[in-house]
Amino acid sequence: MAKLDWFISFENLRELRRLCHWGPLIALGVIIICSIVAVLDSILWYWPLDSPGGSLNFLTLINWTVMILYNYFNAMFIGPGFVPLGWRPENAQDCRFLQYCKVCEGYKAPRSHHCRKCNRCVMKMDHHCPWINNCCGHRNHSSFTLFLLLAPLGCIHASYIFIMTMYTQLYNRISFGWNSVKIDMSLTRRDPAPIVPFGISAFAVTLFALGLALGTTIAVGMLFCIQMKVILRNKTSIESWIEEKAKDRIQYYQTGETFIFPYDLGSRWRNFRQVFTGSGAPEGDGIEWRLREGCHRYTLTVEQLKQKADKRVRSVRYRAVEDFSGACCPLTKGIRTFFTTPCTEEPRMKLQNGDLVLATRGLK
């Protein structure tokens, strides 16, 4: 029963509303289109009941779809795990090493960060992913990474089916003349007629599905490489950024410090086993973490506090010269402002003329 609760941990049926978002709708749309077209094309190209190879090809294709959806829904509905509301360390003196979250009314546990979209402090937060409409973190990091691996592999298989189907279906339909090339898309030359007719519409749909599959292979494959890079170092994308800012802070102030990331266990295999285990559940409870020798449990949180203080020192003050409603698409502020607006779902600040704003980041 515990394992069942782990893999199907809907807090209530309201979790299904995560599907009502552009990210899951597009992701599931791509999966469904590529899967259905690949199944129909595999019937045309390699009839599964005629040979063991055809059966293996068909079953492998179905297996890709099942495993992709299984890990996708696990990543979406299991979620990353949230720090309990009002959490504080057992030793009250340790509070000075931690950041306080006003929204959750508690302290941020080591490796946790507050997500504006989820409105909670997330355990070992990597990022908020719009494609699953949830955060990627401690509990669902393995499912999310497996999805990133299986999706390109399934798309590569589907792409091969698409290409072979178009090739075999067009091979006997193309005739070359002295001045032209003609393609006969009628079924009169096929005897017996195929179970799934392959006409102009089927060719267009197959070509469209091929484009989706190739695009997904490249985009998702790159994301998988990024995720594996941080997992093998026992980091998250946010922690990689924190480490880079630590080097920048030390170099800027010439403090002579040496920042050592405390969660890198020194072995890629041991780092890998922190996320991928035989039970399917990651190591740890999301609060306590295994540490590198010589590191303190609050090494990273202390560095974060130093960076927060540095951010306040280096912030630049601006004064608003116009009112702004906080709209995501400021059409009334001109074409240039509209096209240079950051492409993010994070809420915008509502401003009035004369308001003071502290800009803490210098990147455009």
Short mmCIF file of C-alpha atoms in Angstrom, two decimals:
data_model
loop_
_atom_site.label_atom_id
_atom_site.label_comp_id
_atom_site.label_asym_id
_atom_site.label_seq_id
_atom_site.Cartn_x
_atom_site.Cartn_y
_atom_site.Cartn_z
CA MET A 1 0.00 0.00 0.00
CA ALA A 2 2.91 2.36 0.75
CA LYS A 3 4.36 1.86 -2.74
CA LEU A 4 0.94 2.46 -4.28
CA ASP A 5 0.64 5.70 -2.30
CA TRP A 6 4.09 6.70 -3.58
CA PHE A 7 3.28 6.26 -7.27
CA ILE A 8 -0.33 7.48 -7.13
CA SER A 9 -0.27 10.26 -4.59
CA PHE A 10 -3.17 12.45 -5.65
CA GLU A 11 -3.98 14.54 -2.59
CA ASN A 12 -7.46 14.86 -4.05
CA LEU A 13 -9.16 15.01 -7.41
CA ARG A 14 -8.34 18.71 -7.69
CA GLU A 15 -4.83 17.66 -8.73
CA LEU A 16 -6.35 16.83 -12.12
CA ARG A 17 -6.63 20.55 -12.79
CA ARG A 18 -2.90 20.49 -13.54
CA LEU A 19 -3.91 19.10 -16.93
CA CYS A 20 -5.82 22.30 -17.71
CA HIS A 21 -2.74 24.28 -18.72
CA TRP A 22 -1.08 24.99 -22.04
CA GLY A 23 2.04 23.00 -21.10
CA PRO A 24 0.44 19.57 -20.44
CA LEU A 25 -2.05 20.09 -23.29
CA ILE A 26 0.76 20.64 -25.80
CA ALA A 27 2.97 17.87 -24.37
CA LEU A 28 0.18 15.30 -24.32
CA GLY A 29 -0.95 16.44 -27.77
CA VAL A 30 2.50 15.75 -29.22
CA ILE A 31 2.67 12.34 -27.51
CA ILE A 32 -0.81 11.33 -28.72
CA ILE A 33 -0.30 12.53 -32.30
CA CYS A 34 3.09 10.84 -32.70
CA SER A 35 1.86 7.61 -31.06
CA ILE A 36 -1.34 7.26 -33.10
CA VAL A 37 0.32 8.10 -36.43
CA ALA A 38 3.23 5.75 -35.63
CA VAL A 39 0.82 2.89 -34.84
CA LEU A 40 -1.11 3.40 -38.09
CA ASP A 41 2.08 3.76 -40.13
CA SER A 42 3.61 0.65 -38.58
CA ILE A 43 0.55 -1.30 -39.76
CA LEU A 44 1.22 -0.03 -43.30
CA TRP A 45 4.97 -0.54 -43.26
CA TYR A 46 5.52 -3.63 -41.12
CA TRP A 47 2.29 -5.59 -40.50
CA PRO A 48 2.71 -6.92 -36.92
CA LEU A 49 0.92 -10.26 -37.49
CA ASP A 50 3.02 -11.46 -40.43
CA SER A 51 6.43 -11.81 -38.76
CA PRO A 52 8.17 -11.78 -35.37
CA GLY A 53 9.95 -8.58 -36.42
CA GLY A 54 6.68 -6.82 -37.10
CA SER A 55 5.28 -7.93 -33.76
CA LEU A 56 8.41 -6.80 -31.93
CA ASN A 57 8.33 -3.43 -33.68
CA PHE A 58 4.66 -2.91 -32.79
CA LEU A 59 5.03 -3.99 -29.14
CA THR A 60 8.13 -1.82 -28.70
CA LEU A 61 6.23 1.17 -30.05
CA ILE A 62 3.36 0.58 -27.60
CA ASN A 63 5.86 0.13 -24.77
CA TRP A 64 7.47 3.51 -25.50
CA THR A 65 4.08 5.22 -25.27
CA VAL A 66 3.12 3.49 -22.01
CA MET A 67 6.47 4.22 -20.32
CA ILE A 68 6.52 7.84 -21.50
CA LEU A 69 3.00 8.51 -20.17
CA TYR A 70 3.71 6.59 -16.95
CA ASN A 71 6.75 8.72 -16.07
CA TYR A 72 5.10 11.90 -17.33
CA PHE A 73 2.07 11.50 -15.05
CA ASN A 74 4.29 10.42 -12.15
CA ALA A 75 6.34 13.60 -12.53
CA MET A 76 3.17 15.69 -12.72
CA PHE A 77 1.02 14.17 -9.96
CA ILE A 78 3.60 12.86 -7.46
CA GLY A 79 5.10 16.32 -7.36
CA PRO A 80 8.45 17.43 -5.94
CA GLY A 81 7.51 17.27 -2.25
CA PHE A 82 6.88 20.41 -0.22
CA VAL A 83 8.43 21.61 3.02
CA PRO A 84 5.76 21.43 5.77
CA LEU A 85 4.09 24.77 6.43
CA GLY A 86 5.63 26.53 9.40
CA TRP A 87 8.69 24.25 9.41
CA ARG A 88 11.63 25.16 11.64
CA PRO A 89 14.76 23.22 12.64
CA GLU A 90 14.76 21.20 15.86
CA ASN A 91 17.57 23.33 17.25
CA ALA A 92 16.26 26.89 17.48
CA GLN A 93 19.81 28.26 17.18
CA ASP A 94 20.04 26.85 13.64
CA CYS A 95 17.41 29.34 12.46
CA ARG A 96 20.14 31.95 11.98
CA PHE A 97 21.58 29.82 9.16
CA LEU A 98 18.29 29.65 7.25
CA GLN A 99 16.07 31.96 5.22
CA TYR A 100 12.56 32.68 6.44
CA CYS A 101 9.63 32.33 4.02
CA LYS A 102 6.86 34.82 4.77
CA VAL A 103 4.38 33.01 2.50
CA CYS A 104 4.81 29.56 4.08
CA GLU A 105 5.40 31.15 7.52
CA GLY A 106 8.36 28.91 8.18
CA TYR A 107 12.05 28.47 7.46
CA LYS A 108 13.37 27.14 4.18
CA ALA A 109 14.96 23.73 4.73
CA PRO A 110 18.40 23.16 3.13
CA ARG A 111 18.16 22.82 -0.67
CA SER A 112 14.54 24.05 -0.70
CA HIS A 113 13.28 27.15 -2.51
CA HIS A 114 9.97 28.93 -2.71
CA CYS A 115 8.12 28.55 -6.01
CA ARG A 116 5.85 31.42 -6.96
CA LYS A 117 3.75 29.23 -9.24
CA CYS A 118 3.20 26.43 -6.69
CA ASN A 119 3.09 28.98 -3.83
CA ARG A 120 5.02 26.59 -1.56
CA CYS A 121 8.60 25.91 -0.53
CA VAL A 122 9.77 22.97 -2.68
CA MET A 123 12.17 20.28 -1.47
CA LYS A 124 15.41 20.22 -3.50
CA MET A 125 13.81 22.40 -6.16
CA ASP A 126 15.37 22.14 -9.62
CA HIS A 127 12.92 24.29 -11.58
CA HIS A 128 9.24 24.82 -12.26
CA CYS A 129 8.41 23.02 -15.49
CA PRO A 130 5.43 24.34 -17.49
CA TRP A 131 5.25 21.08 -19.49
CA ILE A 132 4.18 19.14 -16.39
CA ASN A 133 2.64 22.23 -14.75
CA ASN A 134 4.52 21.38 -11.57
CA CYS A 135 7.93 21.72 -10.00
CA CYS A 136 10.74 19.25 -10.58
CA GLY A 137 12.27 18.46 -7.21
CA HIS A 138 13.15 15.84 -4.62
CA ARG A 139 10.35 13.29 -5.10
CA ASN A 140 9.77 13.46 -8.86
CA HIS A 141 13.29 14.17 -10.14
CA SER A 142 13.80 10.56 -11.25
CA SER A 143 10.41 10.31 -13.03
CA PHE A 144 10.98 13.63 -14.77
CA THR A 145 14.47 12.61 -15.95
CA LEU A 146 13.23 9.22 -17.17
CA PHE A 147 10.54 11.02 -19.14
CA LEU A 148 13.23 13.21 -20.72
CA LEU A 149 15.14 10.05 -21.68
CA LEU A 150 12.24 7.96 -22.97
CA ALA A 151 10.56 10.70 -24.99
CA PRO A 152 13.51 11.17 -27.42
CA LEU A 153 14.04 7.39 -27.70
CA GLY A 154 10.37 6.86 -28.52
CA CYS A 155 10.43 9.73 -31.01
CA ILE A 156 13.52 8.29 -32.73
CA HIS A 157 11.71 4.98 -33.17
CA ALA A 158 8.57 6.76 -34.40
CA SER A 159 10.63 8.87 -36.82
CA TYR A 160 12.14 5.74 -38.34
CA ILE A 161 8.64 4.31 -38.84
CA PHE A 162 7.45 7.56 -40.44
CA ILE A 163 10.38 7.66 -42.86
CA MET A 164 10.12 3.99 -43.82
CA THR A 165 6.36 4.23 -44.30
CA MET A 166 6.64 7.23 -46.62
CA TYR A 167 9.47 5.57 -48.51
CA THR A 168 7.73 2.23 -49.03
CA GLN A 169 4.38 3.83 -49.85
CA LEU A 170 5.83 6.22 -52.41
CA TYR A 171 8.35 3.83 -53.98
CA ASN A 172 5.94 2.37 -56.52
CA ARG A 173 3.91 5.56 -56.96
CA ILE A 174 6.65 7.78 -58.40
CA SER A 175 7.22 7.85 -62.15
CA PHE A 176 10.01 9.83 -63.80
CA GLY A 177 9.51 11.47 -67.19
CA TRP A 178 11.76 13.56 -69.37
CA ASN A 179 10.37 16.85 -68.04
CA SER A 180 8.48 15.98 -64.85
CA VAL A 181 8.16 13.74 -61.83
CA LYS A 182 4.68 12.40 -61.08
CA ILE A 183 3.36 10.82 -57.88
CA ASP A 184 0.25 8.66 -58.12
CA MET A 185 -1.47 8.71 -54.71
CA SER A 186 -4.44 6.60 -55.84
CA LEU A 187 -5.03 3.08 -54.53
CA THR A 188 -5.66 1.46 -57.92
CA ARG A 189 -2.08 0.23 -58.19
CA ARG A 190 -2.22 -1.50 -54.82
CA ASP A 191 -3.63 -5.03 -54.84
CA PRO A 192 -4.94 -5.89 -52.37
CA ALA A 193 -5.91 -2.49 -50.97
CA PRO A 194 -4.19 -1.64 -47.66
CA ILE A 195 -6.10 -1.68 -44.38
CA VAL A 196 -5.09 1.94 -43.75
CA PRO A 197 -5.34 4.01 -46.96
CA PHE A 198 -2.25 6.10 -47.66
CA GLY A 199 -3.31 9.15 -49.65
CA ILE A 200 -2.33 12.79 -49.70
CA SER A 201 -3.88 13.43 -46.28
CA ALA A 202 -2.06 10.48 -44.72
CA PHE A 203 1.21 11.64 -46.29
CA ALA A 204 0.72 15.18 -44.89
CA VAL A 205 -0.12 13.87 -41.40
CA THR A 206 2.90 11.54 -41.41
CA LEU A 207 5.17 14.39 -42.51
CA PHE A 208 3.75 16.61 -39.76
CA ALA A 209 4.24 13.89 -37.14
CA LEU A 210 7.81 13.41 -38.36
CA GLY A 211 8.51 17.09 -37.76
CA LEU A 212 7.05 16.89 -34.25
CA ALA A 213 9.09 13.78 -33.45
CA LEU A 214 12.38 15.22 -34.71
CA GLY A 215 11.79 18.53 -32.91
CA THR A 216 10.95 16.72 -29.68
CA THR A 217 14.04 14.52 -29.98
CA ILE A 218 16.34 17.54 -30.23
CA ALA A 219 14.66 19.77 -27.62
CA VAL A 220 13.92 17.13 -24.99
CA GLY A 221 17.23 15.37 -25.61
CA MET A 222 19.09 18.58 -24.76
CA LEU A 223 17.06 18.93 -21.56
CA PHE A 224 17.94 15.35 -20.63
CA CYS A 225 21.66 16.06 -21.05
CA ILE A 226 21.34 19.13 -18.81
CA GLN A 227 19.50 17.15 -16.13
CA MET A 228 22.02 14.30 -16.16
CA LYS A 229 24.88 16.78 -15.86
CA VAL A 230 23.49 18.21 -12.60
CA ILE A 231 22.36 14.81 -11.25
CA LEU A 232 25.84 13.29 -11.66
CA ARG A 233 27.14 16.17 -9.55
CA ASN A 234 24.27 15.81 -7.05
CA LYS A 235 23.11 19.33 -7.78
CA THR A 236 20.03 21.04 -9.12
CA SER A 237 19.88 23.74 -11.78
CA ILE A 238 19.34 26.34 -9.04
CA GLU A 239 22.29 25.06 -7.01
CA SER A 240 24.54 25.23 -10.06
CA TRP A 241 23.54 28.87 -10.37
CA ILE A 242 24.20 29.46 -6.65
CA GLU A 243 27.67 27.95 -7.04
CA GLU A 244 28.45 30.26 -9.95
CA LYS A 245 27.27 33.28 -7.95
CA ALA A 246 29.44 32.16 -5.01
CA LYS A 247 32.52 32.26 -7.25
CA ASP A 248 31.48 35.68 -8.55
CA ARG A 249 30.96 37.03 -5.00
CA ILE A 250 34.32 35.74 -3.77
CA GLN A 251 36.13 37.14 -6.80
CA TYR A 252 34.33 40.50 -6.60
CA TYR A 253 35.13 41.12 -2.94
CA GLN A 254 38.49 39.26 -2.93
CA THR A 255 37.57 37.57 0.35
CA GLY A 256 39.91 34.63 -0.13
CA GLU A 257 37.15 32.15 0.68
CA THR A 258 36.82 28.75 -0.95
CA PHE A 259 33.28 27.56 -1.54
CA ILE A 260 32.89 23.77 -1.69
CA PHE A 261 29.52 22.43 -2.75
CA PRO A 262 28.49 20.27 0.22
CA TYR A 263 26.30 17.66 -1.48
CA ASP A 264 28.68 16.36 -4.16
CA LEU A 265 29.66 12.97 -2.69
CA GLY A 266 32.76 12.73 -4.89
CA SER A 267 31.54 9.84 -7.03
CA ARG A 268 29.21 10.07 -10.01
CA TRP A 269 27.71 6.69 -9.14
CA ARG A 270 26.95 7.73 -5.54
CA ASN A 271 25.49 11.01 -6.79
CA PHE A 272 23.40 9.08 -9.32
CA ARG A 273 22.08 6.79 -6.58
CA GLN A 274 20.79 9.79 -4.64
CA VAL A 275 18.09 10.22 -7.32
CA PHE A 276 17.71 6.77 -8.93
CA THR A 277 17.21 3.87 -6.52
CA GLY A 278 15.82 0.36 -6.85
CA SER A 279 12.69 1.25 -4.88
CA GLY A 280 11.84 4.20 -7.12
CA ALA A 281 11.96 6.59 -4.16
CA PRO A 282 14.96 8.94 -3.87
CA GLU A 283 17.27 8.81 -0.87
CA GLY A 284 16.49 11.05 2.06
CA ASP A 285 13.39 12.73 3.42
CA GLY A 286 13.88 16.05 1.62
CA ILE A 287 15.08 17.77 4.82
CA GLU A 288 18.25 15.94 5.87
CA TRP A 289 20.97 15.26 3.26
CA ARG A 290 24.20 13.29 3.03
CA LEU A 291 27.19 15.63 3.06
CA ARG A 292 30.65 15.74 1.61
CA GLU A 293 33.44 15.29 4.15
CA GLY A 294 34.47 18.54 5.78
CA CYS A 295 31.22 20.34 4.97
CA HIS A 296 28.60 21.64 7.37
CA ARG A 297 24.90 20.89 6.90
CA TYR A 298 24.29 24.63 6.48
CA THR A 299 27.22 25.37 4.14
CA LEU A 300 24.89 26.10 1.21
CA THR A 301 22.29 28.06 3.18
CA VAL A 302 24.97 30.29 4.71
CA GLU A 303 26.26 31.03 1.21
CA GLN A 304 22.70 31.89 0.15
CA LEU A 305 22.40 34.36 3.03
CA LYS A 306 25.69 35.98 1.95
CA GLN A 307 24.41 36.26 -1.61
CA LYS A 308 21.15 37.81 -0.40
CA ALA A 309 23.12 40.44 1.52
CA ASP A 310 25.36 41.05 -1.49
CA LYS A 311 22.28 41.41 -3.71
CA ARG A 312 20.93 44.15 -1.48
CA VAL A 313 24.27 45.97 -1.57
CA ARG A 314 24.62 45.76 -5.35
CA SER A 315 20.97 46.52 -6.15
CA VAL A 316 20.17 49.53 -8.31
CA ARG A 317 17.27 51.86 -7.45
CA TYR A 318 14.89 52.98 -10.18
CA ARG A 319 11.88 55.28 -10.05
CA ALA A 320 8.76 54.47 -12.09
CA VAL A 321 7.88 57.28 -14.51
CA GLU A 322 4.55 55.81 -15.67
CA ASP A 323 1.71 53.77 -14.21
CA PHE A 324 1.72 50.07 -15.08
CA SER A 325 -1.15 47.66 -14.52
CA GLY A 326 1.03 44.56 -14.21
CA ALA A 327 -0.27 43.02 -17.44
CA CYS A 328 1.80 40.24 -19.04
CA CYS A 329 1.36 41.78 -22.51
CA PRO A 330 1.76 45.56 -22.18
CA LEU A 331 0.26 46.53 -25.55
CA THR A 332 -0.32 50.12 -24.45
CA LYS A 333 3.38 50.75 -23.75
CA GLY A 334 4.58 50.55 -27.33
CA ILE A 335 5.90 47.93 -29.73
CA ARG A 336 9.44 47.92 -28.33
CA THR A 337 8.29 47.31 -24.75
CA PHE A 338 5.90 44.60 -25.89
CA PHE A 339 8.57 42.61 -27.76
CA THR A 340 11.26 43.01 -25.04
CA THR A 341 9.03 41.77 -22.22
CA PRO A 342 10.54 38.69 -20.49
CA CYS A 343 9.00 35.45 -21.74
CA THR A 344 7.87 34.04 -18.39
CA GLU A 345 4.65 33.26 -16.55
CA GLU A 346 5.82 34.94 -13.35
CA PRO A 347 3.52 37.75 -12.17
CA ARG A 348 4.42 41.32 -13.08
CA MET A 349 4.63 44.13 -10.56
CA LYS A 350 1.86 46.71 -10.53
CA LEU A 351 3.47 50.17 -10.46
CA GLN A 352 2.39 53.75 -10.01
CA ASN A 353 4.24 56.86 -11.11
CA GLY A 354 6.90 57.63 -8.51
CA ASP A 355 7.24 54.11 -7.05
CA LEU A 356 10.79 53.03 -6.19
CA VAL A 357 12.03 49.65 -7.49
CA LEU A 358 15.22 47.82 -6.53
CA ALA A 359 16.69 45.90 -9.47
CA THR A 360 18.82 43.05 -8.10
CA ARG A 361 19.86 41.41 -11.37
CA GLY A 362 21.89 42.98 -14.12
CA LEU A 363 21.22 40.50 -16.92
CA LYS A 364 18.90 41.69 -19.68
#
